[in-house]
JSON list of C-alpha atoms and ligand atoms in Angstrom, two decimals:
[
{"chain": "A", "resi": 201, "resn": "MET", "atom": "CA", "xyz": [63.32, -14.00, 140.44]},
{"chain": "A", "resi": 202, "resn": "THR", "atom": "CA", "xyz": [65.00, -16.28, 143.04]},
{"chain": "A", "resi": 203, "resn": "VAL", "atom": "CA", "xyz": [64.69, -15.35, 146.56]},
{"chain": "A", "resi": 204, "resn": "LYS", "atom": "CA", "xyz": [65.72, -17.41, 149.60]},
{"chain": "A", "resi": 205, "resn": "ILE", "atom": "CA", "xyz": [63.29, -19.13, 151.89]},
{"chain": "A", "resi": 206, "resn": "ALA", "atom": "CA", "xyz": [64.00, -19.16, 155.65]},
{"chain": "A", "resi": 207, "resn": "PRO", "atom": "CA", "xyz": [61.59, -21.13, 157.68]},
{"chain": "A", "resi": 208, "resn": "SER", "atom": "CA", "xyz": [61.08, -20.21, 161.35]},
{"chain": "A", "resi": 209, "resn": "ILE", "atom": "CA", "xyz": [61.50, -22.91, 163.58]},
{"chain": "A", "resi": 210, "resn": "LEU", "atom": "CA", "xyz": [58.97, -21.04, 166.04]},
{"chain": "A", "resi": 211, "resn": "SER", "atom": "CA", "xyz": [56.52, -23.11, 164.21]},
{"chain": "A", "resi": 212, "resn": "ALA", "atom": "CA", "xyz": [57.93, -26.37, 164.60]},
{"chain": "A", "resi": 213, "resn": "ASP", "atom": "CA", "xyz": [57.33, -29.08, 166.78]},
{"chain": "A", "resi": 214, "resn": "PHE", "atom": "CA", "xyz": [59.96, -28.47, 169.64]},
{"chain": "A", "resi": 215, "resn": "ALA", "atom": "CA", "xyz": [59.70, -31.96, 171.07]},
{"chain": "A", "resi": 216, "resn": "ARG", "atom": "CA", "xyz": [61.35, -33.11, 167.84]},
{"chain": "A", "resi": 217, "resn": "LEU", "atom": "CA", "xyz": [63.35, -30.01, 167.08]},
{"chain": "A", "resi": 218, "resn": "GLY", "atom": "CA", "xyz": [66.50, -31.72, 165.74]},
{"chain": "A", "resi": 219, "resn": "GLU", "atom": "CA", "xyz": [64.29, -33.80, 163.31]},
{"chain": "A", "resi": 220, "resn": "GLU", "atom": "CA", "xyz": [62.27, -30.67, 162.06]},
{"chain": "A", "resi": 221, "resn": "VAL", "atom": "CA", "xyz": [65.51, -28.90, 161.25]},
{"chain": "A", "resi": 222, "resn": "ARG", "atom": "CA", "xyz": [66.66, -31.60, 159.43]},
{"chain": "A", "resi": 223, "resn": "ALA", "atom": "CA", "xyz": [63.51, -31.92, 157.62]},
{"chain": "A", "resi": 224, "resn": "ILE", "atom": "CA", "xyz": [63.46, -28.32, 156.32]},
{"chain": "A", "resi": 225, "resn": "ASP", "atom": "CA", "xyz": [66.99, -28.90, 155.21]},
{"chain": "A", "resi": 226, "resn": "GLU", "atom": "CA", "xyz": [65.88, -31.83, 153.15]},
{"chain": "A", "resi": 227, "resn": "ALA", "atom": "CA", "xyz": [62.91, -29.77, 152.01]},
{"chain": "A", "resi": 228, "resn": "GLY", "atom": "CA", "xyz": [65.32, -27.18, 150.38]},
{"chain": "A", "resi": 229, "resn": "CYS", "atom": "CA", "xyz": [65.44, -24.37, 152.47]},
{"chain": "A", "resi": 230, "resn": "ASP", "atom": "CA", "xyz": [68.06, -21.98, 152.56]},
{"chain": "A", "resi": 231, "resn": "TYR", "atom": "CA", "xyz": [68.50, -20.76, 156.00]},
{"chain": "A", "resi": 232, "resn": "ILE", "atom": "CA", "xyz": [67.22, -21.95, 159.35]},
{"chain": "A", "resi": 233, "resn": "HIS", "atom": "CA", "xyz": [65.46, -18.78, 160.84]},
{"chain": "A", "resi": 234, "resn": "ILE", "atom": "CA", "xyz": [65.79, -19.28, 164.64]},
{"chain": "A", "resi": 235, "resn": "ASP", "atom": "CA", "xyz": [63.53, -16.59, 166.81]},
{"chain": "A", "resi": 236, "resn": "VAL", "atom": "CA", "xyz": [64.92, -15.99, 170.20]},
{"chain": "A", "resi": 237, "resn": "MET", "atom": "CA", "xyz": [62.57, -14.28, 172.47]},
{"chain": "A", "resi": 238, "resn": "ASP", "atom": "CA", "xyz": [63.06, -13.10, 175.88]},
{"chain": "A", "resi": 239, "resn": "GLY", "atom": "CA", "xyz": [59.49, -12.05, 177.36]},
{"chain": "A", "resi": 240, "resn": "HIS", "atom": "CA", "xyz": [60.56, -8.47, 178.00]},
{"chain": "A", "resi": 241, "resn": "PHE", "atom": "CA", "xyz": [61.42, -7.14, 174.47]},
{"chain": "A", "resi": 242, "resn": "VAL", "atom": "CA", "xyz": [58.55, -9.43, 173.04]},
{"chain": "A", "resi": 243, "resn": "PRO", "atom": "CA", "xyz": [55.72, -10.80, 174.99]},
{"chain": "A", "resi": 244, "resn": "ASN", "atom": "CA", "xyz": [56.67, -14.44, 174.34]},
{"chain": "A", "resi": 245, "resn": "LEU", "atom": "CA", "xyz": [59.72, -16.62, 175.35]},
{"chain": "A", "resi": 246, "resn": "THR", "atom": "CA", "xyz": [61.27, -19.34, 173.34]},
{"chain": "A", "resi": 247, "resn": "PHE", "atom": "CA", "xyz": [64.73, -20.45, 173.64]},
{"chain": "A", "resi": 248, "resn": "GLY", "atom": "CA", "xyz": [68.60, -19.50, 173.82]},
{"chain": "A", "resi": 249, "resn": "PRO", "atom": "CA", "xyz": [72.09, -20.74, 172.96]},
{"chain": "A", "resi": 250, "resn": "PRO", "atom": "CA", "xyz": [71.81, -24.18, 174.84]},
{"chain": "A", "resi": 251, "resn": "ILE", "atom": "CA", "xyz": [68.96, -25.27, 172.32]},
{"chain": "A", "resi": 252, "resn": "ILE", "atom": "CA", "xyz": [70.55, -23.64, 169.41]},
{"chain": "A", "resi": 253, "resn": "LYS", "atom": "CA", "xyz": [73.80, -25.79, 170.22]},
{"chain": "A", "resi": 254, "resn": "CYS", "atom": "CA", "xyz": [71.85, -28.94, 170.36]},
{"chain": "A", "resi": 255, "resn": "ILE", "atom": "CA", "xyz": [70.32, -28.62, 167.10]},
{"chain": "A", "resi": 256, "resn": "ARG", "atom": "CA", "xyz": [73.67, -27.18, 165.28]},
{"chain": "A", "resi": 257, "resn": "SER", "atom": "CA", "xyz": [74.56, -30.81, 164.41]},
{"chain": "A", "resi": 258, "resn": "TRP", "atom": "CA", "xyz": [71.22, -31.48, 162.48]},
{"chain": "A", "resi": 259, "resn": "THR", "atom": "CA", "xyz": [72.23, -29.36, 159.56]},
{"chain": "A", "resi": 260, "resn": "GLU", "atom": "CA", "xyz": [75.03, -27.45, 157.66]},
{"chain": "A", "resi": 261, "resn": "LYS", "atom": "CA", "xyz": [72.64, -24.77, 156.66]},
{"chain": "A", "resi": 262, "resn": "PRO", "atom": "CA", "xyz": [73.19, -21.25, 157.81]},
{"chain": "A", "resi": 263, "resn": "PHE", "atom": "CA", "xyz": [71.58, -20.39, 161.21]},
{"chain": "A", "resi": 264, "resn": "ASP", "atom": "CA", "xyz": [69.75, -17.07, 160.88]},
{"chain": "A", "resi": 265, "resn": "VAL", "atom": "CA", "xyz": [69.42, -16.00, 164.34]},
{"chain": "A", "resi": 266, "resn": "HIS", "atom": "CA", "xyz": [66.93, -13.51, 165.00]},
{"chain": "A", "resi": 267, "resn": "LEU", "atom": "CA", "xyz": [67.56, -11.92, 168.47]},
{"chain": "A", "resi": 268, "resn": "MET", "atom": "CA", "xyz": [64.12, -10.59, 169.99]},
{"chain": "A", "resi": 269, "resn": "ILE", "atom": "CA", "xyz": [66.14, -9.62, 173.42]},
{"chain": "A", "resi": 270, "resn": "ASP", "atom": "CA", "xyz": [66.89, -6.43, 175.22]},
{"chain": "A", "resi": 271, "resn": "PRO", "atom": "CA", "xyz": [69.86, -6.12, 176.11]},
{"chain": "A", "resi": 272, "resn": "ALA", "atom": "CA", "xyz": [71.42, -7.84, 173.14]},
{"chain": "A", "resi": 273, "resn": "GLN", "atom": "CA", "xyz": [75.04, -6.79, 173.28]},
{"chain": "A", "resi": 274, "resn": "ALA", "atom": "CA", "xyz": [76.23, -8.94, 176.37]},
{"chain": "A", "resi": 275, "resn": "TYR", "atom": "CA", "xyz": [74.97, -12.18, 174.66]},
{"chain": "A", "resi": 276, "resn": "LEU", "atom": "CA", "xyz": [76.28, -11.97, 171.15]},
{"chain": "A", "resi": 277, "resn": "GLU", "atom": "CA", "xyz": [79.41, -14.27, 171.88]},
{"chain": "A", "resi": 278, "resn": "GLU", "atom": "CA", "xyz": [77.36, -16.77, 173.50]},
{"chain": "A", "resi": 279, "resn": "TYR", "atom": "CA", "xyz": [75.03, -17.04, 170.03]},
{"chain": "A", "resi": 280, "resn": "ALA", "atom": "CA", "xyz": [78.21, -16.79, 168.04]},
{"chain": "A", "resi": 281, "resn": "THR", "atom": "CA", "xyz": [79.64, -19.92, 169.91]},
{"chain": "A", "resi": 282, "resn": "ALA", "atom": "CA", "xyz": [76.24, -21.78, 169.92]},
{"chain": "A", "resi": 283, "resn": "GLY", "atom": "CA", "xyz": [76.44, -21.87, 166.17]},
{"chain": "A", "resi": 284, "resn": "ALA", "atom": "CA", "xyz": [74.90, -18.75, 164.86]},
{"chain": "A", "resi": 285, "resn": "ASP", "atom": "CA", "xyz": [76.04, -17.63, 160.94]},
{"chain": "A", "resi": 286, "resn": "ILE", "atom": "CA", "xyz": [73.86, -14.54, 160.94]},
{"chain": "A", "resi": 287, "resn": "ILE", "atom": "CA", "xyz": [73.11, -12.57, 164.10]},
{"chain": "A", "resi": 288, "resn": "THR", "atom": "CA", "xyz": [70.41, -9.86, 163.77]},
{"chain": "A", "resi": 289, "resn": "ILE", "atom": "CA", "xyz": [69.67, -7.45, 166.52]},
{"chain": "A", "resi": 290, "resn": "HIS", "atom": "CA", "xyz": [66.61, -5.04, 166.94]},
{"chain": "A", "resi": 291, "resn": "ALA", "atom": "CA", "xyz": [66.98, -1.53, 166.42]},
{"chain": "A", "resi": 292, "resn": "GLU", "atom": "CA", "xyz": [64.42, -0.67, 169.12]},
{"chain": "A", "resi": 293, "resn": "ALA", "atom": "CA", "xyz": [66.52, -2.84, 171.67]},
{"chain": "A", "resi": 294, "resn": "ASP", "atom": "CA", "xyz": [69.76, -1.36, 171.49]},
{"chain": "A", "resi": 295, "resn": "LYS", "atom": "CA", "xyz": [70.91, 1.91, 172.51]},
{"chain": "A", "resi": 296, "resn": "HIS", "atom": "CA", "xyz": [74.53, 1.27, 170.84]},
{"chain": "A", "resi": 297, "resn": "ILE", "atom": "CA", "xyz": [73.51, -0.47, 167.40]},
{"chain": "A", "resi": 298, "resn": "ASP", "atom": "CA", "xyz": [76.76, 0.62, 165.81]},
{"chain": "A", "resi": 299, "resn": "ARG", "atom": "CA", "xyz": [78.83, -1.06, 168.53]},
{"chain": "A", "resi": 300, "resn": "SER", "atom": "CA", "xyz": [76.76, -4.35, 168.68]},
{"chain": "A", "resi": 301, "resn": "LEU", "atom": "CA", "xyz": [77.28, -4.45, 164.75]},
{"chain": "A", "resi": 302, "resn": "GLN", "atom": "CA", "xyz": [80.96, -4.34, 165.42]},
{"chain": "A", "resi": 303, "resn": "VAL", "atom": "CA", "xyz": [80.89, -7.08, 168.11]},
{"chain": "A", "resi": 304, "resn": "ILE", "atom": "CA", "xyz": [78.93, -9.43, 165.75]},
{"chain": "A", "resi": 305, "resn": "LYS", "atom": "CA", "xyz": [81.63, -8.77, 162.84]},
{"chain": "A", "resi": 306, "resn": "GLY", "atom": "CA", "xyz": [84.49, -9.20, 165.25]},
{"chain": "A", "resi": 307, "resn": "LEU", "atom": "CA", "xyz": [82.93, -12.65, 166.14]},
{"chain": "A", "resi": 308, "resn": "GLY", "atom": "CA", "xyz": [83.34, -13.39, 162.36]},
{"chain": "A", "resi": 309, "resn": "LYS", "atom": "CA", "xyz": [79.67, -13.58, 161.86]},
{"chain": "A", "resi": 310, "resn": "LYS", "atom": "CA", "xyz": [77.36, -11.80, 159.65]},
{"chain": "A", "resi": 311, "resn": "ALA", "atom": "CA", "xyz": [75.40, -8.71, 161.16]},
{"chain": "A", "resi": 312, "resn": "GLY", "atom": "CA", "xyz": [71.60, -8.21, 160.63]},
{"chain": "A", "resi": 313, "resn": "LEU", "atom": "CA", "xyz": [69.59, -5.06, 161.84]},
{"chain": "A", "resi": 314, "resn": "SER", "atom": "CA", "xyz": [65.67, -5.65, 162.35]},
{"chain": "A", "resi": 315, "resn": "LEU", "atom": "CA", "xyz": [62.95, -3.01, 162.38]},
{"chain": "A", "resi": 316, "resn": "ASN", "atom": "CA", "xyz": [59.74, -3.21, 164.05]},
{"chain": "A", "resi": 317, "resn": "PRO", "atom": "CA", "xyz": [56.61, -2.30, 162.00]},
{"chain": "A", "resi": 318, "resn": "ALA", "atom": "CA", "xyz": [56.70, 1.31, 163.58]},
{"chain": "A", "resi": 319, "resn": "THR", "atom": "CA", "xyz": [60.39, 2.00, 163.21]},
{"chain": "A", "resi": 320, "resn": "PRO", "atom": "CA", "xyz": [61.17, 4.17, 160.38]},
{"chain": "A", "resi": 321, "resn": "GLU", "atom": "CA", "xyz": [63.95, 3.09, 157.80]},
{"chain": "A", "resi": 322, "resn": "HIS", "atom": "CA", "xyz": [66.19, 5.93, 158.40]},
{"chain": "A", "resi": 323, "resn": "ILE", "atom": "CA", "xyz": [67.79, 4.29, 161.37]},
{"chain": "A", "resi": 324, "resn": "ILE", "atom": "CA", "xyz": [69.88, 2.19, 159.16]},
{"chain": "A", "resi": 325, "resn": "GLU", "atom": "CA", "xyz": [71.51, 5.14, 157.19]},
{"chain": "A", "resi": 326, "resn": "TYR", "atom": "CA", "xyz": [74.65, 5.42, 159.05]},
{"chain": "A", "resi": 327, "resn": "VAL", "atom": "CA", "xyz": [75.25, 1.94, 160.19]},
{"chain": "A", "resi": 328, "resn": "ILE", "atom": "CA", "xyz": [74.25, 0.48, 156.43]},
{"chain": "A", "resi": 329, "resn": "ASP", "atom": "CA", "xyz": [77.85, -0.29, 155.47]},
{"chain": "A", "resi": 330, "resn": "SER", "atom": "CA", "xyz": [78.29, -2.52, 158.51]},
{"chain": "A", "resi": 331, "resn": "LEU", "atom": "CA", "xyz": [75.19, -4.77, 157.57]},
{"chain": "A", "resi": 332, "resn": "ASP", "atom": "CA", "xyz": [74.96, -8.14, 155.73]},
{"chain": "A", "resi": 333, "resn": "LEU", "atom": "CA", "xyz": [71.07, -8.24, 156.19]},
{"chain": "A", "resi": 334, "resn": "ILE", "atom": "CA", "xyz": [68.19, -5.87, 156.92]},
{"chain": "A", "resi": 335, "resn": "LEU", "atom": "CA", "xyz": [65.20, -7.45, 158.27]},
{"chain": "A", "resi": 336, "resn": "VAL", "atom": "CA", "xyz": [61.78, -5.63, 158.07]},
{"chain": "A", "resi": 337, "resn": "MET", "atom": "CA", "xyz": [59.28, -7.14, 160.33]},
{"chain": "A", "resi": 338, "resn": "SER", "atom": "CA", "xyz": [56.05, -7.20, 158.78]},
{"chain": "A", "resi": 339, "resn": "VAL", "atom": "CA", "xyz": [54.13, -8.22, 161.93]},
{"chain": "A", "resi": 340, "resn": "ASN", "atom": "CA", "xyz": [54.61, -7.20, 165.37]},
{"chain": "A", "resi": 341, "resn": "PRO", "atom": "CA", "xyz": [57.04, -9.60, 166.72]},
{"chain": "A", "resi": 342, "resn": "GLY", "atom": "CA", "xyz": [56.54, -12.05, 169.34]},
{"chain": "A", "resi": 343, "resn": "PHE", "atom": "CA", "xyz": [54.21, -14.90, 167.73]},
{"chain": "A", "resi": 344, "resn": "GLY", "atom": "CA", "xyz": [53.91, -16.93, 164.34]},
{"chain": "A", "resi": 345, "resn": "GLY", "atom": "CA", "xyz": [50.64, -17.15, 162.39]},
{"chain": "A", "resi": 346, "resn": "GLN", "atom": "CA", "xyz": [49.83, -13.26, 162.29]},
{"chain": "A", "resi": 347, "resn": "SER", "atom": "CA", "xyz": [48.88, -11.40, 159.13]},
{"chain": "A", "resi": 348, "resn": "PHE", "atom": "CA", "xyz": [51.18, -9.66, 157.09]},
{"chain": "A", "resi": 349, "resn": "LEU", "atom": "CA", "xyz": [51.09, -5.48, 157.52]},
{"chain": "A", "resi": 350, "resn": "GLY", "atom": "CA", "xyz": [50.84, -4.15, 154.16]},
{"chain": "A", "resi": 351, "resn": "SER", "atom": "CA", "xyz": [52.08, -0.80, 155.46]},
{"chain": "A", "resi": 352, "resn": "GLN", "atom": "CA", "xyz": [55.72, -2.38, 155.33]},
{"chain": "A", "resi": 353, "resn": "LEU", "atom": "CA", "xyz": [55.69, -2.65, 151.52]},
{"chain": "A", "resi": 354, "resn": "GLU", "atom": "CA", "xyz": [56.40, 0.93, 151.12]},
{"chain": "A", "resi": 355, "resn": "LYS", "atom": "CA", "xyz": [59.42, 0.60, 153.48]},
{"chain": "A", "resi": 356, "resn": "ILE", "atom": "CA", "xyz": [60.60, -2.35, 152.01]},
{"chain": "A", "resi": 357, "resn": "ARG", "atom": "CA", "xyz": [60.95, -0.25, 148.64]},
{"chain": "A", "resi": 358, "resn": "ARG", "atom": "CA", "xyz": [62.53, 2.34, 150.51]},
{"chain": "A", "resi": 359, "resn": "ILE", "atom": "CA", "xyz": [65.15, 0.04, 152.20]},
{"chain": "A", "resi": 360, "resn": "LYS", "atom": "CA", "xyz": [65.88, -1.62, 148.69]},
{"chain": "A", "resi": 361, "resn": "SER", "atom": "CA", "xyz": [66.90, 1.74, 147.16]},
{"chain": "A", "resi": 362, "resn": "MET", "atom": "CA", "xyz": [69.00, 2.64, 150.33]},
{"chain": "A", "resi": 363, "resn": "ILE", "atom": "CA", "xyz": [70.78, -0.42, 149.62]},
{"chain": "A", "resi": 364, "resn": "GLY", "atom": "CA", "xyz": [71.68, 0.19, 145.89]},
{"chain": "A", "resi": 365, "resn": "ASP", "atom": "CA", "xyz": [74.19, -2.07, 144.88]},
{"chain": "A", "resi": 366, "resn": "ARG", "atom": "CA", "xyz": [75.75, -3.08, 148.12]},
{"chain": "A", "resi": 367, "resn": "ASN", "atom": "CA", "xyz": [75.80, -6.81, 148.87]},
{"chain": "A", "resi": 368, "resn": "ILE", "atom": "CA", "xyz": [73.12, -6.66, 151.61]},
{"chain": "A", "resi": 369, "resn": "GLU", "atom": "CA", "xyz": [70.00, -9.06, 152.12]},
{"chain": "A", "resi": 370, "resn": "LEU", "atom": "CA", "xyz": [66.60, -7.65, 152.74]},
{"chain": "A", "resi": 371, "resn": "GLN", "atom": "CA", "xyz": [64.85, -10.02, 154.78]},
{"chain": "A", "resi": 372, "resn": "VAL", "atom": "CA", "xyz": [60.95, -9.96, 155.37]},
{"chain": "A", "resi": 373, "resn": "ASP", "atom": "CA", "xyz": [59.55, -11.86, 158.40]},
{"chain": "A", "resi": 374, "resn": "GLY", "atom": "CA", "xyz": [55.98, -12.44, 159.46]},
{"chain": "A", "resi": 375, "resn": "GLY", "atom": "CA", "xyz": [52.93, -13.31, 157.60]},
{"chain": "A", "resi": 376, "resn": "VAL", "atom": "CA", "xyz": [54.49, -14.44, 154.44]},
{"chain": "A", "resi": 377, "resn": "SER", "atom": "CA", "xyz": [52.46, -16.82, 152.33]},
{"chain": "A", "resi": 378, "resn": "VAL", "atom": "CA", "xyz": [51.98, -18.19, 148.72]},
{"chain": "A", "resi": 379, "resn": "ASP", "atom": "CA", "xyz": [49.33, -15.45, 148.43]},
{"chain": "A", "resi": 380, "resn": "ASN", "atom": "CA", "xyz": [51.75, -12.48, 149.00]},
{"chain": "A", "resi": 381, "resn": "ILE", "atom": "CA", "xyz": [55.18, -13.62, 148.46]},
{"chain": "A", "resi": 382, "resn": "LYS", "atom": "CA", "xyz": [55.28, -12.20, 145.09]},
{"chain": "A", "resi": 383, "resn": "THR", "atom": "CA", "xyz": [54.29, -8.85, 146.14]},
{"chain": "A", "resi": 384, "resn": "ILE", "atom": "CA", "xyz": [56.77, -8.65, 148.87]},
{"chain": "A", "resi": 385, "resn": "ALA", "atom": "CA", "xyz": [59.84, -10.08, 146.47]},
{"chain": "A", "resi": 386, "resn": "ASP", "atom": "CA", "xyz": [58.55, -7.36, 143.80]},
{"chain": "A", "resi": 387, "resn": "ALA", "atom": "CA", "xyz": [58.90, -4.72, 146.71]},
{"chain": "A", "resi": 388, "resn": "GLY", "atom": "CA", "xyz": [62.70, -5.86, 147.02]},
{"chain": "A", "resi": 389, "resn": "ALA", "atom": "CA", "xyz": [62.90, -8.65, 149.56]},
{"chain": "A", "resi": 390, "resn": "THR", "atom": "CA", "xyz": [65.51, -11.35, 148.93]},
{"chain": "A", "resi": 391, "resn": "VAL", "atom": "CA", "xyz": [64.86, -13.58, 152.02]},
{"chain": "A", "resi": 392, "resn": "LEU", "atom": "CA", "xyz": [61.65, -14.56, 153.01]},
{"chain": "A", "resi": 393, "resn": "VAL", "atom": "CA", "xyz": [61.00, -15.85, 156.38]},
{"chain": "A", "resi": 394, "resn": "ALA", "atom": "CA", "xyz": [58.13, -18.54, 156.58]},
{"chain": "A", "resi": 395, "resn": "GLY", "atom": "CA", "xyz": [56.88, -20.09, 159.76]},
{"chain": "A", "resi": 396, "resn": "SER", "atom": "CA", "xyz": [53.33, -21.31, 159.59]},
{"chain": "A", "resi": 397, "resn": "ALA", "atom": "CA", "xyz": [53.47, -21.17, 155.64]},
{"chain": "A", "resi": 398, "resn": "VAL", "atom": "CA", "xyz": [55.99, -24.21, 156.03]},
{"chain": "A", "resi": 399, "resn": "PHE", "atom": "CA", "xyz": [55.38, -25.98, 159.27]},
{"chain": "A", "resi": 400, "resn": "ASN", "atom": "CA", "xyz": [51.83, -25.87, 159.13]},
{"chain": "A", "resi": 401, "resn": "LYS", "atom": "CA", "xyz": [51.99, -27.89, 156.03]},
{"chain": "A", "resi": 402, "resn": "SER", "atom": "CA", "xyz": [52.35, -31.80, 156.08]},
{"chain": "A", "resi": 403, "resn": "ASP", "atom": "CA", "xyz": [54.77, -31.79, 153.26]},
{"chain": "A", "resi": 404, "resn": "TYR", "atom": "CA", "xyz": [57.69, -29.09, 153.76]},
{"chain": "A", "resi": 405, "resn": "LYS", "atom": "CA", "xyz": [59.10, -29.67, 150.40]},
{"chain": "A", "resi": 406, "resn": "LYS", "atom": "CA", "xyz": [55.96, -28.95, 148.66]},
{"chain": "A", "resi": 407, "resn": "ALA", "atom": "CA", "xyz": [55.44, -25.97, 150.89]},
{"chain": "A", "resi": 408, "resn": "ILE", "atom": "CA", "xyz": [58.97, -24.37, 150.18]},
{"chain": "A", "resi": 409, "resn": "GLU", "atom": "CA", "xyz": [58.61, -25.28, 146.38]},
{"chain": "A", "resi": 410, "resn": "GLY", "atom": "CA", "xyz": [55.11, -23.43, 146.02]},
{"chain": "A", "resi": 411, "resn": "LEU", "atom": "CA", "xyz": [56.56, -20.40, 147.87]},
{"chain": "A", "resi": 412, "resn": "HIS", "atom": "CA", "xyz": [59.33, -20.27, 144.98]},
{"chain": "A", "resi": 413, "resn": "LYS", "atom": "CA", "xyz": [56.87, -21.04, 142.29]},
{"chain": "A", "resi": 414, "resn": "ALA", "atom": "CA", "xyz": [54.57, -18.22, 143.47]},
{"chain": "A", "resi": 415, "resn": "VAL", "atom": "CA", "xyz": [57.25, -15.60, 143.07]},
{"chain": "A", "resi": 416, "resn": "GLY", "atom": "CA", "xyz": [57.87, -17.11, 139.52]},
{"chain": "B", "resi": 20, "resn": "LIG", "atom": "C1", "xyz": [57.76, -13.35, 164.74]},
{"chain": "B", "resi": 20, "resn": "LIG", "atom": "C2", "xyz": [58.80, -14.09, 164.18]},
{"chain": "B", "resi": 20, "resn": "LIG", "atom": "C3", "xyz": [58.49, -14.67, 163.03]},
{"chain": "B", "resi": 20, "resn": "LIG", "atom": "C4", "xyz": [57.42, -15.83, 163.02]},
{"chain": "B", "resi": 20, "resn": "LIG", "atom": "C5", "xyz": [56.93, -16.01, 161.42]},
{"chain": "B", "resi": 20, "resn": "LIG", "atom": "O1", "xyz": [57.88, -12.69, 166.00]},
{"chain": "B", "resi": 20, "resn": "LIG", "atom": "O2", "xyz": [59.92, -13.37, 164.18]},
{"chain": "B", "resi": 20, "resn": "LIG", "atom": "O3", "xyz": [59.70, -15.28, 162.23]},
{"chain": "B", "resi": 20, "resn": "LIG", "atom": "O4", "xyz": [57.78, -16.79, 163.65]},
{"chain": "B", "resi": 20, "resn": "LIG", "atom": "O5", "xyz": [55.75, -16.87, 161.61]},
{"chain": "B", "resi": 20, "resn": "LIG", "atom": "P1", "xyz": [54.70, -16.66, 160.33]},
{"chain": "B", "resi": 20, "resn": "LIG", "atom": "O6", "xyz": [55.46, -16.98, 159.21]},
{"chain": "B", "resi": 20, "resn": "LIG", "atom": "O7", "xyz": [53.90, -17.72, 160.85]},
{"chain": "B", "resi": 20, "resn": "LIG", "atom": "O8", "xyz": [54.16, -15.23, 160.53]},
{"chain": "B", "resi": 21, "resn": "LIG", "atom": "ZN1", "xyz": [61.88, -14.00, 162.99]}
]
């Protein structure tokens, strides 16, 4: 089985962010996962469009921008201009999910919808045909290095069956490691975010290869 690996730069060395992005590119990642946090929707703050713009020239790999911000709609164009390829909003942070997804598509970007651990999957039912990616949060968003919530495996399976033969990526974010990646991929995930499982290792290439190997 082949899955995509999206290292989260949340766990990178922020003082050397450009070099870190180049390093995971050269190590063979598929996407660059960029965690944007606003200190309001989640209890942590990271960065916004200016920093995304600065690291854009360090790689040609897709920028997978995970917006943990509320509100998001007013800022979508700024993230598109800064270099995002995929823009993922949170279902819990948006009263007008359908409209935001149309805005993202109108900007020529891929549209993603993310669900927190307690959010049921039925929220995607009436927007599924506007989605390029569905993100299942397998930790409570805000921090890297937390443990995978096993409760999300059933949700991953259910969403996989809702997707059917549509061309939609199923991304899982939080607590992914060599020890659980196979179970998560077997449940239906096609893109695995890995923060500490890559950046806490000295050899990023080995870490990414190890994740692929564990999937088998
Ligand atoms: C959490 C972020 C994740 C996180 C993953 O809010 O969305 O992307 O950085 O980090 P690990 O893989 O360490 O759980
Ligand atoms: Zn994320």
